[in-house]
Short mmCIF file of C-alpha atoms in Angstrom, two decimals:
data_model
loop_
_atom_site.label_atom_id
_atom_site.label_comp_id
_atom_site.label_asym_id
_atom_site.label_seq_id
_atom_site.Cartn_x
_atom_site.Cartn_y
_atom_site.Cartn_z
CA UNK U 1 -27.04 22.15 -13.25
CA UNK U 2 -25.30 22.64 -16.49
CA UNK U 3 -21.64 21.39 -16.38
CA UNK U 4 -18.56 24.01 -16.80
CA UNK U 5 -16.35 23.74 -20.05
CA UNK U 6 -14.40 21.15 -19.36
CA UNK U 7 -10.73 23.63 -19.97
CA UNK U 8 -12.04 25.63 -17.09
CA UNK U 9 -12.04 23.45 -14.50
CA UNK U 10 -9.24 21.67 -11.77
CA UNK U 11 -8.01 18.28 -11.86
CA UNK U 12 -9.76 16.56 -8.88
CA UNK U 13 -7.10 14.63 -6.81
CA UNK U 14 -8.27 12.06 -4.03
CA UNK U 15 -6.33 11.73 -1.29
CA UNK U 16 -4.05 13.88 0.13
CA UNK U 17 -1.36 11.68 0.89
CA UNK U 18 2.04 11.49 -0.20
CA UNK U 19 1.28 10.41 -3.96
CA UNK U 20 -1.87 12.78 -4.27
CA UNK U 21 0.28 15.39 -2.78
CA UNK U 22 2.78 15.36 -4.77
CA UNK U 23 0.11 14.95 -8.02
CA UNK U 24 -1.05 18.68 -7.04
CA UNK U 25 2.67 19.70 -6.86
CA UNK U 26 3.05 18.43 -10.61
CA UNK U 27 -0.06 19.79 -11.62
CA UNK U 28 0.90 23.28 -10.49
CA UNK U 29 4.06 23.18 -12.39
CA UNK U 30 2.72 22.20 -15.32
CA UNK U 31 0.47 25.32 -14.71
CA UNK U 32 -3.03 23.17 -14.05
CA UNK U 33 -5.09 23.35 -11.37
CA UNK U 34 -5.20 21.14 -8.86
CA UNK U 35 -8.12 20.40 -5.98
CA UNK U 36 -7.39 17.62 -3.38
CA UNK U 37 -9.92 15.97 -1.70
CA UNK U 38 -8.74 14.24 1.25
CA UNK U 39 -11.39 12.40 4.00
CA UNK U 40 -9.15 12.73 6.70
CA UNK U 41 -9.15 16.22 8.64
CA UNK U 42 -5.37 16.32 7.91
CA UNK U 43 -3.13 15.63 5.76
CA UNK U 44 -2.12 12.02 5.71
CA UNK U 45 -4.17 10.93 7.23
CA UNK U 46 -3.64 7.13 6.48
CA UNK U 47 -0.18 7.68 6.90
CA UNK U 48 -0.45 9.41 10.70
CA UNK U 49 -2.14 5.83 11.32
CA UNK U 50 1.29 3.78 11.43
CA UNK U 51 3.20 7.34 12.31
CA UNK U 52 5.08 4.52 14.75
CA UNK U 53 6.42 2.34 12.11
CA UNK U 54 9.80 3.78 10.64
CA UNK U 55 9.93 3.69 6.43
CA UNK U 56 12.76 1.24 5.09
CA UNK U 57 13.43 4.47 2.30
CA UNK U 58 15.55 7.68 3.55
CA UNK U 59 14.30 10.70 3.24
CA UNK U 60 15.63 11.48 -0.71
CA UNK U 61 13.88 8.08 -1.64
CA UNK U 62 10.53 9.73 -0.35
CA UNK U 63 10.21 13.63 -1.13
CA UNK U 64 9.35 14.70 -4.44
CA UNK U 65 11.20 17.17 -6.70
CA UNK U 66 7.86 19.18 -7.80
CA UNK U 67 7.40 19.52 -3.99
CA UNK U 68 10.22 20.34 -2.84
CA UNK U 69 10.27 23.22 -5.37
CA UNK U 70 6.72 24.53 -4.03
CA UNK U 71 8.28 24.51 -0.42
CA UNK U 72 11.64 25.95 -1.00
CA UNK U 73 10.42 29.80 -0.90
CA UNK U 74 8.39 28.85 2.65
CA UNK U 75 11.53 28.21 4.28
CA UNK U 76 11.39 24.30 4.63
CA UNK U 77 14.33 22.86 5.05
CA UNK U 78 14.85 19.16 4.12
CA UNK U 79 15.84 16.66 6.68
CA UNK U 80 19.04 15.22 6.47
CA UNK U 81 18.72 12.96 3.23
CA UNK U 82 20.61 9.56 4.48
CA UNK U 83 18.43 9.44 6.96
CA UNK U 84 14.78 6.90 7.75
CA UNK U 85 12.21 8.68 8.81
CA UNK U 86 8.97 7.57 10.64
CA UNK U 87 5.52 7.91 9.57
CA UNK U 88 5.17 10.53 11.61
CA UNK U 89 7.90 12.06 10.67
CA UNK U 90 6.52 12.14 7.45
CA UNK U 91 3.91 13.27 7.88
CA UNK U 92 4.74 15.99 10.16
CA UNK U 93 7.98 17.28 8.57
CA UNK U 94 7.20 16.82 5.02
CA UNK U 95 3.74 15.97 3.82
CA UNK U 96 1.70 18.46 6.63
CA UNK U 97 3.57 21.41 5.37
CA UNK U 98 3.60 20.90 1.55
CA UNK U 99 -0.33 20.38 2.04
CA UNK U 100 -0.45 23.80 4.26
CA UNK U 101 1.84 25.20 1.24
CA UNK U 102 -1.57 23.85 -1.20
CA UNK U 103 -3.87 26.23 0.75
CA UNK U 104 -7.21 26.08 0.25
CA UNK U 105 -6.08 23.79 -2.92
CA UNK U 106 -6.79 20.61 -0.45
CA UNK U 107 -10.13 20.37 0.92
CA UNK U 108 -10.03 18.17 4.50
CA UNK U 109 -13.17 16.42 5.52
CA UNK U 110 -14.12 15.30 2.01
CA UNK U 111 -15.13 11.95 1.15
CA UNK U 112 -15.50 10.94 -2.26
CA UNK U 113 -18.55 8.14 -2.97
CA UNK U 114 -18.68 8.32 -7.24
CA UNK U 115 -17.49 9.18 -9.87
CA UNK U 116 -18.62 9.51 -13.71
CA UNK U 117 -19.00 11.46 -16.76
CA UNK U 118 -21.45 14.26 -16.43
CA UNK U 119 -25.05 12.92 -17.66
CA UNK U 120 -23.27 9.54 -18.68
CA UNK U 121 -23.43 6.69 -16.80
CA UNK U 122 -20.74 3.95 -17.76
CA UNK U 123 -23.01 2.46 -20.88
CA UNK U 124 -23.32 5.54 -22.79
CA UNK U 125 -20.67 6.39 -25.59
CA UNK U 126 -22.59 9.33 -26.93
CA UNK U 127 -19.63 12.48 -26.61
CA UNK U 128 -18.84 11.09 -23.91
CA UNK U 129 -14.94 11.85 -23.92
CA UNK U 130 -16.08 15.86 -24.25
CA UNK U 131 -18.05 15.68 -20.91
CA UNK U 132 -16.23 16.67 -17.55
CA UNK U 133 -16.22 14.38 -14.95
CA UNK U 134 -18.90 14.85 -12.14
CA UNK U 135 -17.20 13.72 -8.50
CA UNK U 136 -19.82 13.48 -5.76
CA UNK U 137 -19.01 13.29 -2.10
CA UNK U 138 -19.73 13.85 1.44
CA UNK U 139 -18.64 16.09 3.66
CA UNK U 140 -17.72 15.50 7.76
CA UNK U 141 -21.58 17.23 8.73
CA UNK U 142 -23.00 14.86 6.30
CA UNK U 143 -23.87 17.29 3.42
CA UNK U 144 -23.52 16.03 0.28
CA UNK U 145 -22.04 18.05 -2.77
CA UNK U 146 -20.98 17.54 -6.76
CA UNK U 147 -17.92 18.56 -8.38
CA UNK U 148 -16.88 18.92 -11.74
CA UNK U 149 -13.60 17.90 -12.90
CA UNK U 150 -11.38 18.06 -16.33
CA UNK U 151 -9.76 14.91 -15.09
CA UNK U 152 -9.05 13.24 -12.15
CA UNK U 153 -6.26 11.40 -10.37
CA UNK U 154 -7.25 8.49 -7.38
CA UNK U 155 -4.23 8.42 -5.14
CA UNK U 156 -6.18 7.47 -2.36
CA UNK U 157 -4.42 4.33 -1.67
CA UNK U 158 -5.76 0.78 -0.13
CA UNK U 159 -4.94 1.58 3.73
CA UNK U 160 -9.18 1.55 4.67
CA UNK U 161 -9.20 -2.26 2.84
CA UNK U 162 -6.88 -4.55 4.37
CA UNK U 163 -7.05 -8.10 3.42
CA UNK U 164 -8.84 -10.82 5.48
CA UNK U 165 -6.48 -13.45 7.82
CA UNK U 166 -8.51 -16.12 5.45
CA UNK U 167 -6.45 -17.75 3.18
CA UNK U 168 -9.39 -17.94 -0.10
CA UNK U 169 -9.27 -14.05 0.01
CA UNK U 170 -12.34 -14.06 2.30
CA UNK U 171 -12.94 -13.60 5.97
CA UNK U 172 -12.50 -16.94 7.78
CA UNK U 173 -15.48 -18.29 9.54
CA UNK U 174 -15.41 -16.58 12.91
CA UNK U 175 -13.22 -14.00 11.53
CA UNK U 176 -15.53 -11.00 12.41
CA UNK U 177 -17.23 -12.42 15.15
CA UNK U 178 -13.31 -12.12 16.74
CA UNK U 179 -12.45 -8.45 15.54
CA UNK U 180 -11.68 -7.33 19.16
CA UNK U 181 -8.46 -9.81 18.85
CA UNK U 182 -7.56 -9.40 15.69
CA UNK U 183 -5.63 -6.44 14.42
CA UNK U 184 -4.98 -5.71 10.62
CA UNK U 185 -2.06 -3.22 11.39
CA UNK U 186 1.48 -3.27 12.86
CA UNK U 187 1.00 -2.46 17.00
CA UNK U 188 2.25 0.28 18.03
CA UNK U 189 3.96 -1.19 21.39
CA UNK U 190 5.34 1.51 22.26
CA UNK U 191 1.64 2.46 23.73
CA UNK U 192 1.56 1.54 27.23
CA UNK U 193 -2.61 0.65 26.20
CA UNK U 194 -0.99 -0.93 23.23
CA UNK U 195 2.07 -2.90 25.30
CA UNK U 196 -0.16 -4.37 27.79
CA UNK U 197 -2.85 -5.96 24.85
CA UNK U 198 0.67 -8.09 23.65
CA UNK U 199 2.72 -8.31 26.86
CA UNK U 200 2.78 -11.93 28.29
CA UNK U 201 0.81 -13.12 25.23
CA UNK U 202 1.13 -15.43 22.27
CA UNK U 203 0.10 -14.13 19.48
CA UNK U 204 -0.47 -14.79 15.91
CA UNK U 205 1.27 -12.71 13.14
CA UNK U 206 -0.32 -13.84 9.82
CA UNK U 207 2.02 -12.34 6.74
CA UNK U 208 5.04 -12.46 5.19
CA UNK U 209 6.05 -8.56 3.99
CA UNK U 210 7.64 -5.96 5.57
CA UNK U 211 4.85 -5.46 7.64
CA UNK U 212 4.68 -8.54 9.50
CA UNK U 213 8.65 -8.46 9.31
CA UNK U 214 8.31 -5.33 11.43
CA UNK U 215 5.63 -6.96 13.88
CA UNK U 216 7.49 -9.77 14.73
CA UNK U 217 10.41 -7.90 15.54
CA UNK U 218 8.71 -5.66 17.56
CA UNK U 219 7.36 -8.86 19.44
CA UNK U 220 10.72 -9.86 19.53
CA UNK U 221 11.81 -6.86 21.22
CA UNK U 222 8.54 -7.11 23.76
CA UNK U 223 9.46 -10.63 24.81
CA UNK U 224 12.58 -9.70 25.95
CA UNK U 225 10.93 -7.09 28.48
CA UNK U 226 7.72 -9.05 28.88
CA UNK U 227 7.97 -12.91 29.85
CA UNK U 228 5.60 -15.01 28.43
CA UNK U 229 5.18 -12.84 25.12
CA UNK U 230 5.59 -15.60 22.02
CA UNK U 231 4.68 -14.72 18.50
CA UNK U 232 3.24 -17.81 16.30
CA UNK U 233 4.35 -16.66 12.89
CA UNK U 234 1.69 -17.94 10.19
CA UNK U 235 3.04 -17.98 6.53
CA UNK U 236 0.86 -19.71 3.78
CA UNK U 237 4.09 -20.75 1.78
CA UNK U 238 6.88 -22.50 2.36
CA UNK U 239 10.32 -21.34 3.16
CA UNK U 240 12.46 -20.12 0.35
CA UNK U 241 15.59 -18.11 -0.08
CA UNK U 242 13.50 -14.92 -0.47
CA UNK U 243 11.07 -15.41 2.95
CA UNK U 244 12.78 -13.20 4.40
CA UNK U 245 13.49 -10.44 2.08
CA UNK U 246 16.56 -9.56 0.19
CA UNK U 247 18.62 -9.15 2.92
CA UNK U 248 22.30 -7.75 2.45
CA UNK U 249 21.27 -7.83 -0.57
CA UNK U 250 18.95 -5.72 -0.90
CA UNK U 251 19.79 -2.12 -2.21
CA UNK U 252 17.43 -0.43 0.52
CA UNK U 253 19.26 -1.42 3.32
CA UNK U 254 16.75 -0.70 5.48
CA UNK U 255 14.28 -3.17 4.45
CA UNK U 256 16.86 -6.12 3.81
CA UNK U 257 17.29 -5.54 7.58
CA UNK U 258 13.44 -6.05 8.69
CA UNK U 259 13.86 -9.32 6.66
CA UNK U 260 16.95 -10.68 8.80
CA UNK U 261 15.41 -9.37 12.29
CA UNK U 262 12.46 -11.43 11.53
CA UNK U 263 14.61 -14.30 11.03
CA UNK U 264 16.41 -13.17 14.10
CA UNK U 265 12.85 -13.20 16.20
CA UNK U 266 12.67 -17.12 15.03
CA UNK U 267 16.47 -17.94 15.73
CA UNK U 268 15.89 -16.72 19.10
CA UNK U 269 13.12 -18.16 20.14
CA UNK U 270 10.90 -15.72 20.61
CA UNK U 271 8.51 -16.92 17.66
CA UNK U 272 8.28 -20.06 16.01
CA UNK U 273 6.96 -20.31 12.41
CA UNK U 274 3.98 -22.58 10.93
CA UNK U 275 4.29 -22.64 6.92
CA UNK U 276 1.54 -23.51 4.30
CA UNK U 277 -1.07 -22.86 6.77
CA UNK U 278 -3.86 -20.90 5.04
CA UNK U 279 -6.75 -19.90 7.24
CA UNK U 280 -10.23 -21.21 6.66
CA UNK U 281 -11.40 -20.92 10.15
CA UNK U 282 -11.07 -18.79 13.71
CA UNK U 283 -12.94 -20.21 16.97
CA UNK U 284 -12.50 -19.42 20.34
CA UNK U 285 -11.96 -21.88 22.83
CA UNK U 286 -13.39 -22.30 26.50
CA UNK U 287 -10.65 -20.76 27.79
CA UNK U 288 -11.60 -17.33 25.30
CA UNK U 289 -8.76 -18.40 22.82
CA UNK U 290 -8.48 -18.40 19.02
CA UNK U 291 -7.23 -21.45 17.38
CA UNK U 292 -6.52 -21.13 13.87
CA UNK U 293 -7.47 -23.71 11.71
CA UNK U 294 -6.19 -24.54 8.06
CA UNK U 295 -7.93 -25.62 5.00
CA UNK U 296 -6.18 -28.69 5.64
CA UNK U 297 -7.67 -29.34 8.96
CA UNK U 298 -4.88 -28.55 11.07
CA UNK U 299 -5.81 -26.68 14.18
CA UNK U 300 -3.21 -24.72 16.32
CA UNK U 301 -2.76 -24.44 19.80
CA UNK U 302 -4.98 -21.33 20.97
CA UNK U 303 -3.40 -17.54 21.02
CA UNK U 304 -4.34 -14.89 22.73
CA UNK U 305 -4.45 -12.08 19.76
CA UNK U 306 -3.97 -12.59 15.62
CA UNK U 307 -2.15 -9.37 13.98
CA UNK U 308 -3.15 -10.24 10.42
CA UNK U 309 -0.64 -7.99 8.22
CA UNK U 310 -2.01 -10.53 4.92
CA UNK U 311 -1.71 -6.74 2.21
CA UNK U 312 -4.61 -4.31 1.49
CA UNK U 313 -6.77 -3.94 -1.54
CA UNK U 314 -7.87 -1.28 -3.87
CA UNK U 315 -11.90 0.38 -3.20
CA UNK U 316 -13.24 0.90 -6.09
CA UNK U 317 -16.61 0.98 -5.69
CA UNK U 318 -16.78 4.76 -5.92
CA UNK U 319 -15.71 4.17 -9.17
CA UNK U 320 -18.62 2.24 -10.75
CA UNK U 321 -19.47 4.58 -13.43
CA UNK U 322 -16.02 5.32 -14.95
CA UNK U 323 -14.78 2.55 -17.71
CA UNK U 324 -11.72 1.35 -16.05
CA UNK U 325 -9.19 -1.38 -17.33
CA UNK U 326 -7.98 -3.76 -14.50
CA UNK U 327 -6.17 -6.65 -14.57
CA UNK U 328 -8.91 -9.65 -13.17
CA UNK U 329 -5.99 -11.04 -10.72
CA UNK U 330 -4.51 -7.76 -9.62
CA UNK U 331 -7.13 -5.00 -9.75
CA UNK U 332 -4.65 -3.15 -10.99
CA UNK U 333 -4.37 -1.18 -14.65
CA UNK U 334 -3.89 -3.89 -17.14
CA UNK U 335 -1.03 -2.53 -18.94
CA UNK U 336 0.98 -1.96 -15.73
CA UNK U 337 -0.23 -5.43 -14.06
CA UNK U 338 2.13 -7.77 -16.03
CA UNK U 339 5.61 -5.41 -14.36
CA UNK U 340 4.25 -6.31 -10.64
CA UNK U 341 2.47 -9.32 -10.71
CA UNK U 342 4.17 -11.48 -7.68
CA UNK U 343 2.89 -14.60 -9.09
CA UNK U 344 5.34 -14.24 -12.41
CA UNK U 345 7.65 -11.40 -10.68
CA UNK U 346 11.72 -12.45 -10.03
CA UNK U 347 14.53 -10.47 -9.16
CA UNK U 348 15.53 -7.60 -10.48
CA UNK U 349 13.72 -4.50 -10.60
CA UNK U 350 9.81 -2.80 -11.43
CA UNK U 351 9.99 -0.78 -14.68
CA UNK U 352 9.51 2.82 -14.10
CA UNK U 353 6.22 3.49 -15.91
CA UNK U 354 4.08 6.26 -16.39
CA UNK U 355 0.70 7.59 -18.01
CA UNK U 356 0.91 5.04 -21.14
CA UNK U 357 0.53 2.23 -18.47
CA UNK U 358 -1.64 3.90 -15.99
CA UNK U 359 -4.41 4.85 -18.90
CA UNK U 360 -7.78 3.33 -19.03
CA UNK U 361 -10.78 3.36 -21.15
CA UNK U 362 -11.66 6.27 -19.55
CA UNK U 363 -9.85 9.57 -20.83
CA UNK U 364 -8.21 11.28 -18.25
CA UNK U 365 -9.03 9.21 -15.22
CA UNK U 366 -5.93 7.37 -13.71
CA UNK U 367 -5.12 5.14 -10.41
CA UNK U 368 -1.93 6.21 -9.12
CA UNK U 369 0.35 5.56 -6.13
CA UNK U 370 -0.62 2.61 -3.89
CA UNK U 371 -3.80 1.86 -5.38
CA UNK U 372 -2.42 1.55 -8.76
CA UNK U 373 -1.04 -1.61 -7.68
CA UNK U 374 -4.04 -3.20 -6.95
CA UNK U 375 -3.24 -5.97 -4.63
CA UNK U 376 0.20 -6.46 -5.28
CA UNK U 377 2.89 -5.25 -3.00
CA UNK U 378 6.23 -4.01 -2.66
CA UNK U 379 5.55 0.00 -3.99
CA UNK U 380 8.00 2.63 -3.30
CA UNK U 381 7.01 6.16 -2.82
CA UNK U 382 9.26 7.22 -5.64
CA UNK U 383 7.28 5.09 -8.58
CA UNK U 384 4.17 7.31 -7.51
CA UNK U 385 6.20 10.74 -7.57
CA UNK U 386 6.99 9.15 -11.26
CA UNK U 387 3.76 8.18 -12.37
CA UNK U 388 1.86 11.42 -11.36
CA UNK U 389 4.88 13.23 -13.04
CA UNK U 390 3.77 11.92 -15.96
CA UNK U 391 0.50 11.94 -15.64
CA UNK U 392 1.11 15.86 -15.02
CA UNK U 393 2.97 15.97 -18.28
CA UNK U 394 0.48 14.20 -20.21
CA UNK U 395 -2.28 16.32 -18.89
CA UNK U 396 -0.65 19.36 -19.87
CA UNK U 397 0.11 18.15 -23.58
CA UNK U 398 3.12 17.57 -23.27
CA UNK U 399 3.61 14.10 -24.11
CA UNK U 400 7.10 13.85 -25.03
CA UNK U 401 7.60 14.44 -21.31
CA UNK U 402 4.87 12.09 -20.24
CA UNK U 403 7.03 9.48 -22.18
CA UNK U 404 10.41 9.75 -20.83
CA UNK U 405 11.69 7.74 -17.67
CA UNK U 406 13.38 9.87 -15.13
CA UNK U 407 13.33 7.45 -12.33
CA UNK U 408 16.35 4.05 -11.64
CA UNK U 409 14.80 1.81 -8.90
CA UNK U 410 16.67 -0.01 -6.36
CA UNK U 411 17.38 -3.40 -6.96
CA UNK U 412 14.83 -5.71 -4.21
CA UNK U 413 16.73 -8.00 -4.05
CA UNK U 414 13.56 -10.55 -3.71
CA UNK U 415 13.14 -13.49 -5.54
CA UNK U 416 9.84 -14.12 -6.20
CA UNK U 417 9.66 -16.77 -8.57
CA UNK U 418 7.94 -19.62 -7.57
CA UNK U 419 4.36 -16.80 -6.95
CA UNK U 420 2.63 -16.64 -4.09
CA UNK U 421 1.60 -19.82 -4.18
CA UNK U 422 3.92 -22.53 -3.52
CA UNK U 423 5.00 -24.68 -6.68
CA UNK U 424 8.65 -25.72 -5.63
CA UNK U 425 8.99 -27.76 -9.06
CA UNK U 426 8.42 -25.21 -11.39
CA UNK U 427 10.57 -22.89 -9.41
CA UNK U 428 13.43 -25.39 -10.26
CA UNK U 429 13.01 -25.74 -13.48
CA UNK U 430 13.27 -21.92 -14.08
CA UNK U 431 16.12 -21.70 -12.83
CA UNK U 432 15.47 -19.95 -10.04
CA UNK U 433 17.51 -22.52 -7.38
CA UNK U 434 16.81 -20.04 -4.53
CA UNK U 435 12.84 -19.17 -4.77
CA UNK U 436 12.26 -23.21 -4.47
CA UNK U 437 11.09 -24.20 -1.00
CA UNK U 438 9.61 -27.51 0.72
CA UNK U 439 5.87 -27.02 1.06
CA UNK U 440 5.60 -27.04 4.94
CA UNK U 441 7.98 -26.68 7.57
CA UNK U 442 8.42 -26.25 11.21
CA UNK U 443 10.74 -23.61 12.44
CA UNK U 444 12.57 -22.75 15.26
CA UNK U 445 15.39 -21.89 17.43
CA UNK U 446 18.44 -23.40 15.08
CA UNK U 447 16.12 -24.56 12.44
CA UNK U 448 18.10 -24.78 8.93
CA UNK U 449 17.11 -21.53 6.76
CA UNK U 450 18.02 -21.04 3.24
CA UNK U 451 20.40 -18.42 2.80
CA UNK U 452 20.66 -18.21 -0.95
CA UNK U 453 19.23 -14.98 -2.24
CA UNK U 454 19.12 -13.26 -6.23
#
């Protein structure tokens, strides 16, 4: 089949979650057309999967102007702005009805497996910049079909790759073989099915984000219903000044607060802490236990379950065929990589950025939201509302636009200095008195905790 003129045709969007979502809303103002392909059969999809966990951003910090514009005539009203909303709050109140505002612009049930240029594989330069991109997917009876797009945007996030409990980036031996006790998301315990996996157990919570923040206070909160319920908190670095977030610090209140009721879970008793433990192997025990063992050849007293919350990834093997520059550390676009990368990052802010760091090789094919990060964490929902702005802008010609910053960030209030590694020398020697931490230590109920935050 002979490809379309490449002017004629819609901007493919993956993922119809809040970042791709809010890329069609852009799009449409800019007067391009949009199509959003999104493998769920709603609309966030990903995002209905932790619809228990409640955002640390209020509602202004996660609803985007474009869209808000395309709901306003539907009668939508915006929820109260000061206020946190759930996942599934969301996604029900926000994200499901700017999607149903799209119409048949969002396609459910579609999941993209390639990309590339139309009749060029990744090797060939001949006009290749002139040819449309050809998208390829499947659809939820198993047909396959091929698109054609001018450009496309890949907003659909890291939530199907999370990354392994093992501590080299890979699985630890007997990893998979122990799936059915290991989770890679936050519990919901307010399941009863859910409650009654974690009540009365010890479990393992391997991270040290917001994520595992929020498990361990949710375990908290369990073991003061449930006797017997212990959480075994597994961190690969030390303690610092910035393991447990920002704080008071911290400029989204809400997340400085899932850092200090952590801290509260280990004050209390109700988890104790093993630092620079990185996994290199799971086995069961007679009794049907996991013990955890580290590269170091420690081995932990058995648990019942492991809730590995260790970040997510970027899949990009549907993109094979497009020239894409990534960072080799983060996966993420190589111009953006050096503003996030947690092994350099400090305090202070991200830089808003936009299509001149979110460009590739590739004309007209960009990573955005989530998955733009590659594997490094900490992204608000407002950078992505930025980035596709631009992108829009850029897209449309109008790159003066595309150019100009209309975004402040919060302040983290994280240090970060020292990387995700722990190197408590260098650390000192920056400066950077509060990032520098012992390399192992036990913690518990009264245990001394820096305080010191940037």
């Amino acid at each position: 089949m002979t490809a379309p003129a490449t002017r004629d045709l819609p901007v493919v969007v993956i993922g119809a979650g809040p970042i791709g979502l809010a890329a069609a809303a852009h799009l449409l103002e800019r007067q391009l057309t949009p199509l959003v392909l999104e493998s769920g059969p709603v609309a966030a999809s990903a995002v209905r999967d932790w619809s228990h966990v409640r955002l640390f951003s209020t509602w202004a910090e996660v609803t985007d102007p474009a869209a808000e514009k395309l709901l306003a005539p539907t009668g939508w009203i915006r929820p109260e702005a000061t206020t946190y909303p759930t996942g599934g709050d969301w996604a029900d109140r926000y994200l499901q009805p700017l999607a149903d505002t799209l119409g048949d612009r969002v396609r459910y049930g579609a999941t993209v497996t390639g990309v590339s240029r139309a009749g060029r594989d990744r090797i060939v330069d001949a006009d290749r910049d002139s040819q449309p991109f050809v998208v390829h997917l499947t659809t939820i009876d198993g047909g396959e079909e091929r698109l054609f797009a001018q450009a496309v945007i890949d907003a659909s996030g890291t939530w199907t790759t999370p990354s392994p409990a093992g501590g080299s980036g890979l699985a630890a031996l007997g990893e998979r073989a122990a799936t059915d006790r290991i989770t890679y998301r936050v519990p919901d315990l307010k399941d009863p099915s859910v409650r009654a996996r974690y009540a009365g157990k010890r479990t393992a919570v391997i991270g040290s984000g917001a994520s595992a923040f929020t498990a361990l206070a949710a375990l908290a909160d369990l073991a003061q219903d449930e006797p017997g319920t212990h959480a075994l908190w597994i961190l690969r670095r030390g303690i610092s000044g910035s393991t447990f977030g920002g704080g008071e610090s911290d400029e989204l209140p809400a997340r400085g607060a899932l850092g200090l009721a952590a801290k509260a879970a280990v004050d209390n008793g109700y988890a104790d802490g093993v630092t620079g433990f990185r996994t290199e192997a799971i086995e069961r025990d007679s009794g049907g236990g996991l013990v955890l063992v580290a590269e170091d050849g420690r081995r932990l007293d058995p648990v019942d379950e492991v809730i590995a919350l260790t970040g997510f990834r970027p899949d990009l093997t549907f993109l094979s065929e497009v020239r894409l520059g990534l960072d080799e550390r983060l996966q993420a676009p190589t111009a953006l990589a050096p503003l996030i990368d947690p092994n350099v990052h400090s305090c202070g802010t991200v830089y808003p950025h936009g299509v001149n760091e979110l460009s590739h090789p590739e004309k007209d094919i960009y990573l955005v939201g989530m998955k733009s990060y590659g594997r490094a964490p900490t992204f608000l929902a407002m950078t992505g509302y930025e980035q596709v702005r631009s992108i829009a802008a850029s897209l449309a010609g109008d790159q003066e636009a595309a150019e100009r910053v209309e975004l402040t960030l919060p302040d983290t209030g994280v240090c970060g200095g020292a990387g995700l590694f722990d190197e408590p020398e260098s650390a000192e020697q920056s400066g950077g008195g509060c990032c520098a931490a012992p390399t192992t230590l036990q913690i518990g109920i009264g245990a001394p905790v820096s305080s010191g935050s940037c």
